[in-house]
PDB file of C-alpha atoms in Angstrom:
ATOM      1  CA  UNK A  67     137.091  77.760 193.249  1.00  0.00           C
ATOM      2  CA  UNK A  68     139.947  80.251 193.133  1.00  0.00           C
ATOM      3  CA  UNK A  69     142.537  80.199 190.324  1.00  0.00           C
ATOM      4  CA  UNK A  70     146.059  81.099 191.293  1.00  0.00           C
ATOM      5  CA  UNK A  71     147.668  83.239 188.545  1.00  0.00           C
ATOM      6  CA  UNK A  72     150.859  83.852 190.491  1.00  0.00           C
ATOM      7  CA  UNK A  73     152.873  81.008 188.841  1.00  0.00           C
ATOM      8  CA  UNK A  74     151.886  82.219 185.345  1.00  0.00           C
ATOM      9  CA  UNK A  75     152.710  85.818 186.284  1.00  0.00           C
ATOM     10  CA  UNK A  76     156.170  84.899 187.612  1.00  0.00           C
ATOM     11  CA  UNK A  77     156.825  82.679 184.562  1.00  0.00           C
ATOM     12  CA  UNK A  78     155.988  85.587 182.233  1.00  0.00           C
ATOM     13  CA  UNK A  79     158.371  87.964 184.017  1.00  0.00           C
ATOM     14  CA  UNK A  80     161.140  85.403 184.340  1.00  0.00           C
ATOM     15  CA  UNK A  81     161.041  84.909 180.544  1.00  0.00           C
ATOM     16  CA  UNK A  82     161.150  88.672 179.990  1.00  0.00           C
ATOM     17  CA  UNK A  83     163.975  89.067 182.476  1.00  0.00           C
ATOM     18  CA  UNK A  84     165.899  86.255 180.776  1.00  0.00           C
ATOM     19  CA  UNK A  85     165.463  87.887 177.358  1.00  0.00           C
ATOM     20  CA  UNK A  86     166.419  91.259 178.800  1.00  0.00           C
ATOM     21  CA  UNK A  87     169.570  89.807 180.314  1.00  0.00           C
ATOM     22  CA  UNK A  88     170.603  88.383 176.945  1.00  0.00           C
ATOM     23  CA  UNK A  89     169.810  91.680 175.214  1.00  0.00           C
ATOM     24  CA  UNK A  90     171.751  93.722 177.782  1.00  0.00           C
ATOM     25  CA  UNK A  91     174.689  91.322 177.485  1.00  0.00           C
ATOM     26  CA  UNK A  92     174.880  91.700 173.684  1.00  0.00           C
ATOM     27  CA  UNK A  93     174.499  95.469 173.844  1.00  0.00           C
ATOM     28  CA  UNK A  94     177.348  95.714 176.350  1.00  0.00           C
ATOM     29  CA  UNK A  95     179.588  93.375 174.363  1.00  0.00           C
ATOM     30  CA  UNK A  96     179.083  95.202 171.060  1.00  0.00           C
ATOM     31  CA  UNK A  97     179.352  98.667 172.606  1.00  0.00           C
ATOM     32  CA  UNK A  98     182.480  98.066 174.677  1.00  0.00           C
ATOM     33  CA  UNK A  99     184.326  95.537 172.514  1.00  0.00           C
ATOM     34  CA  UNK A 100     186.092  98.275 170.487  1.00  0.00           C
ATOM     35  CA  UNK A 101     187.082 100.050 173.706  1.00  0.00           C
ATOM     36  CA  UNK A 102     188.740  96.974 175.200  1.00  0.00           C
ATOM     37  CA  UNK A 103     190.316  95.694 172.007  1.00  0.00           C
ATOM     38  CA  UNK A 104     193.016  98.384 172.219  1.00  0.00           C
ATOM     39  CA  UNK A 105     195.037  99.835 169.369  1.00  0.00           C
ATOM     40  CA  UNK A 106     195.781  96.906 167.101  1.00  0.00           C
ATOM     41  CA  UNK A 107     199.089  97.784 165.450  1.00  0.00           C
ATOM     42  CA  UNK A 108     198.558  95.445 162.515  1.00  0.00           C
ATOM     43  CA  UNK A 109     195.628  95.932 160.187  1.00  0.00           C
ATOM     44  CA  UNK A 110     194.703  96.949 156.672  1.00  0.00           C
ATOM     45  CA  UNK A 111     195.318 100.510 155.614  1.00  0.00           C
ATOM     46  CA  UNK A 112     194.012 102.198 152.504  1.00  0.00           C
ATOM     47  CA  UNK A 113     195.438 105.244 150.759  1.00  0.00           C
ATOM     48  CA  UNK A 114     192.789 107.428 149.134  1.00  0.00           C
ATOM     49  CA  UNK A 115     194.625 109.082 146.245  1.00  0.00           C
ATOM     50  CA  UNK A 116     193.227 112.344 144.934  1.00  0.00           C
ATOM     51  CA  UNK A 117     193.404 113.906 141.490  1.00  0.00           C
ATOM     52  CA  UNK A 118     196.537 115.872 140.611  1.00  0.00           C
ATOM     53  CA  UNK A 119     196.633 118.993 142.776  1.00  0.00           C
ATOM     54  CA  UNK A 120     197.599 122.438 141.492  1.00  0.00           C
ATOM     55  CA  UNK A 121     198.888 125.364 143.554  1.00  0.00           C
ATOM     56  CA  UNK A 122     198.642 128.519 141.513  1.00  0.00           C
ATOM     57  CA  UNK A 123     201.027 131.268 142.642  1.00  0.00           C
ATOM     58  CA  UNK A 124     200.267 133.766 139.878  1.00  0.00           C
ATOM     59  CA  UNK A 125     198.732 133.827 136.384  1.00  0.00           C
ATOM     60  CA  UNK A 126     201.787 132.214 134.827  1.00  0.00           C
ATOM     61  CA  UNK A 127     203.267 130.323 137.802  1.00  0.00           C
ATOM     62  CA  UNK A 128     201.810 127.134 139.293  1.00  0.00           C
ATOM     63  CA  UNK A 129     202.959 123.880 140.849  1.00  0.00           C
ATOM     64  CA  UNK A 130     201.350 120.460 140.187  1.00  0.00           C
ATOM     65  CA  UNK A 131     201.741 117.559 142.615  1.00  0.00           C
ATOM     66  CA  UNK A 132     200.349 114.186 143.687  1.00  0.00           C
ATOM     67  CA  UNK A 133     198.394 113.928 146.930  1.00  0.00           C
ATOM     68  CA  UNK A 134     196.216 111.608 148.964  1.00  0.00           C
ATOM     69  CA  UNK A 135     193.960 112.095 151.952  1.00  0.00           C
ATOM     70  CA  UNK A 136     196.092 112.773 155.058  1.00  0.00           C
ATOM     71  CA  UNK A 137     199.367 113.127 153.125  1.00  0.00           C
ATOM     72  CA  UNK A 138     202.350 114.994 154.479  1.00  0.00           C
ATOM     73  CA  UNK A 139     205.053 116.148 152.075  1.00  0.00           C
ATOM     74  CA  UNK A 140     208.809 115.588 152.208  1.00  0.00           C
ATOM     75  CA  UNK A 141     211.553 118.003 151.162  1.00  0.00           C
ATOM     76  CA  UNK A 142     211.204 116.819 147.523  1.00  0.00           C
ATOM     77  CA  UNK A 143     207.501 117.724 147.656  1.00  0.00           C
ATOM     78  CA  UNK A 144     206.525 114.085 147.322  1.00  0.00           C
ATOM     79  CA  UNK A 145     203.495 112.817 149.288  1.00  0.00           C
ATOM     80  CA  UNK A 146     204.363 110.788 152.392  1.00  0.00           C
ATOM     81  CA  UNK A 147     202.246 108.410 154.407  1.00  0.00           C
ATOM     82  CA  UNK A 148     202.627 109.104 158.138  1.00  0.00           C
ATOM     83  CA  UNK A 149     201.162 107.245 161.077  1.00  0.00           C
ATOM     84  CA  UNK A 150     201.590 107.473 164.832  1.00  0.00           C
ATOM     85  CA  UNK A 151     200.793 104.278 166.781  1.00  0.00           C
ATOM     86  CA  UNK A 152     200.436 104.259 170.566  1.00  0.00           C
ATOM     87  CA  UNK A 153     202.606 101.690 172.395  1.00  0.00           C
ATOM     88  CA  UNK A 154     202.828 100.539 176.019  1.00  0.00           C
ATOM     89  CA  UNK A 155     204.918 102.598 178.415  1.00  0.00           C
ATOM     90  CA  UNK A 156     208.470 101.224 178.524  1.00  0.00           C
ATOM     91  CA  UNK A 157     208.720 100.474 174.798  1.00  0.00           C
ATOM     92  CA  UNK A 158     212.177 101.461 173.610  1.00  0.00           C
ATOM     93  CA  UNK A 159     212.348 100.303 169.970  1.00  0.00           C
ATOM     94  CA  UNK A 160     209.938 100.063 167.100  1.00  0.00           C
ATOM     95  CA  UNK A 161     210.315  98.873 163.510  1.00  0.00           C
ATOM     96  CA  UNK A 162     207.600  98.363 160.903  1.00  0.00           C
ATOM     97  CA  UNK A 163     207.186  96.596 157.596  1.00  0.00           C
ATOM     98  CA  UNK A 164     204.554  96.569 154.871  1.00  0.00           C
ATOM     99  CA  UNK A 165     202.953  93.288 153.960  1.00  0.00           C
ATOM    100  CA  UNK A 166     200.786  92.596 150.929  1.00  0.00           C
ATOM    101  CA  UNK A 167     200.982  96.059 149.375  1.00  0.00           C
ATOM    102  CA  UNK A 168     198.609  96.569 146.461  1.00  0.00           C
ATOM    103  CA  UNK A 169     200.097  98.737 143.711  1.00  0.00           C
ATOM    104  CA  UNK A 170     198.429 100.540 140.817  1.00  0.00           C
ATOM    105  CA  UNK A 171     200.350 101.941 137.871  1.00  0.00           C
ATOM    106  CA  UNK A 172     200.531 105.734 137.658  1.00  0.00           C
ATOM    107  CA  UNK A 173     199.206 107.509 134.597  1.00  0.00           C
ATOM    108  CA  UNK A 174     201.757 109.192 132.343  1.00  0.00           C
ATOM    109  CA  UNK A 175     200.610 112.586 133.668  1.00  0.00           C
ATOM    110  CA  UNK A 176     201.157 111.439 137.276  1.00  0.00           C
ATOM    111  CA  UNK A 177     204.519 109.823 136.419  1.00  0.00           C
ATOM    112  CA  UNK A 178     205.803 113.135 135.057  1.00  0.00           C
ATOM    113  CA  UNK A 179     205.441 114.616 138.571  1.00  0.00           C
ATOM    114  CA  UNK A 180     207.686 112.013 140.267  1.00  0.00           C
ATOM    115  CA  UNK A 181     211.166 113.181 141.293  1.00  0.00           C
ATOM    116  CA  UNK A 182     212.509 109.855 142.539  1.00  0.00           C
ATOM    117  CA  UNK A 183     213.473 106.588 140.897  1.00  0.00           C
ATOM    118  CA  UNK A 184     213.457 104.272 143.937  1.00  0.00           C
ATOM    119  CA  UNK A 185     212.660 100.652 143.054  1.00  0.00           C
ATOM    120  CA  UNK A 186     211.389  99.866 146.536  1.00  0.00           C
ATOM    121  CA  UNK A 187     209.515 101.593 149.309  1.00  0.00           C
ATOM    122  CA  UNK A 188     211.829 102.865 152.042  1.00  0.00           C
ATOM    123  CA  UNK A 189     210.119 102.855 155.435  1.00  0.00           C
ATOM    124  CA  UNK A 190     211.316 105.193 158.154  1.00  0.00           C
ATOM    125  CA  UNK A 191     210.161 103.836 161.506  1.00  0.00           C
ATOM    126  CA  UNK A 192     211.133 104.837 164.985  1.00  0.00           C
ATOM    127  CA  UNK A 193     209.880 105.630 168.441  1.00  0.00           C
ATOM    128  CA  UNK A 194     208.713 109.029 169.632  1.00  0.00           C
ATOM    129  CA  UNK A 195     207.400 110.226 172.980  1.00  0.00           C
ATOM    130  CA  UNK A 196     204.620 112.570 173.967  1.00  0.00           C
ATOM    131  CA  UNK A 197     204.153 113.188 177.695  1.00  0.00           C
ATOM    132  CA  UNK A 198     206.240 110.064 178.436  1.00  0.00           C
ATOM    133  CA  UNK A 199     203.920 107.946 176.272  1.00  0.00           C
ATOM    134  CA  UNK A 200     205.793 106.046 173.523  1.00  0.00           C
ATOM    135  CA  UNK A 201     204.468 106.107 169.960  1.00  0.00           C
ATOM    136  CA  UNK A 202     205.649 104.149 166.953  1.00  0.00           C
ATOM    137  CA  UNK A 203     206.227 106.547 164.060  1.00  0.00           C
ATOM    138  CA  UNK A 204     205.955 105.240 160.492  1.00  0.00           C
ATOM    139  CA  UNK A 205     206.706 107.353 157.413  1.00  0.00           C
ATOM    140  CA  UNK A 206     207.225 106.466 153.738  1.00  0.00           C
ATOM    141  CA  UNK A 207     206.570 107.694 150.189  1.00  0.00           C
ATOM    142  CA  UNK A 208     204.020 105.213 148.769  1.00  0.00           C
ATOM    143  CA  UNK A 209     205.426 105.328 145.224  1.00  0.00           C
ATOM    144  CA  UNK A 210     207.981 103.045 143.603  1.00  0.00           C
ATOM    145  CA  UNK A 211     209.422 102.345 140.172  1.00  0.00           C
ATOM    146  CA  UNK A 212     208.620  98.780 139.128  1.00  0.00           C
ATOM    147  CA  UNK A 213     211.961  97.093 138.371  1.00  0.00           C
ATOM    148  CA  UNK A 214     210.388  94.812 135.752  1.00  0.00           C
ATOM    149  CA  UNK A 215     208.198  97.250 133.795  1.00  0.00           C
ATOM    150  CA  UNK A 216     210.141 100.441 134.547  1.00  0.00           C
ATOM    151  CA  UNK A 217     206.871 102.265 135.286  1.00  0.00           C
ATOM    152  CA  UNK A 218     205.916 104.103 138.463  1.00  0.00           C
ATOM    153  CA  UNK A 219     203.334 102.576 140.801  1.00  0.00           C
ATOM    154  CA  UNK A 220     201.469 103.882 143.845  1.00  0.00           C
ATOM    155  CA  UNK A 221     200.222 101.905 146.826  1.00  0.00           C
ATOM    156  CA  UNK A 222     196.450 101.894 147.278  1.00  0.00           C
ATOM    157  CA  UNK A 223     196.325  99.500 150.245  1.00  0.00           C
ATOM    158  CA  UNK A 224     198.648  97.522 152.493  1.00  0.00           C
ATOM    159  CA  UNK A 225     198.895  95.663 155.756  1.00  0.00           C
ATOM    160  CA  UNK A 226     201.364  96.912 158.320  1.00  0.00           C
ATOM    161  CA  UNK A 227     202.872  95.061 161.250  1.00  0.00           C
ATOM    162  CA  UNK A 228     205.352  95.913 163.924  1.00  0.00           C
ATOM    163  CA  UNK A 229     208.477  93.822 163.484  1.00  0.00           C
ATOM    164  CA  UNK A 230     210.184  94.609 166.736  1.00  0.00           C
ATOM    165  CA  UNK A 231     208.915  96.076 169.958  1.00  0.00           C
ATOM    166  CA  UNK A 232     211.263  95.947 172.930  1.00  0.00           C
ATOM    167  CA  UNK A 233     209.934  96.792 176.351  1.00  0.00           C
ATOM    168  CA  UNK A 234     212.564  97.619 178.938  1.00  0.00           C
TER     169      UNK A 234
END
């Protein structure tokens, strides 16, 4: 009597092939999902504030200032948040707003370095182009004076969204 192992052999490999297909599917989905999701213009941002910075020019001359990771500085030497967001070709306008900003009160030493008394965050948003590719440009100083307490506060996190995006 001869035993035919062919059905068992094909069953074993069909199960392996089925498991391999599922594994390959999940690997492809998790590897390429970030690539196909695009640049989501609205998501949480965090500002990583650093300790007070000091530029020493000479033995008796130095300058102290606030800074955070990735900060640019305006003409008043205040730290500015800046972001460049890629938009579809043909976009002609761009505006942005902050939602759910989380503020933390500045220490008295940090407050002494502030040169502004703005009660609200002023956002400068516009459109810029690089090689005919439009980019939304967002810039603001993440410090405000709390109208109720009269103390300065800095943003540590926020959510940003595009308010208007016209494609012509």
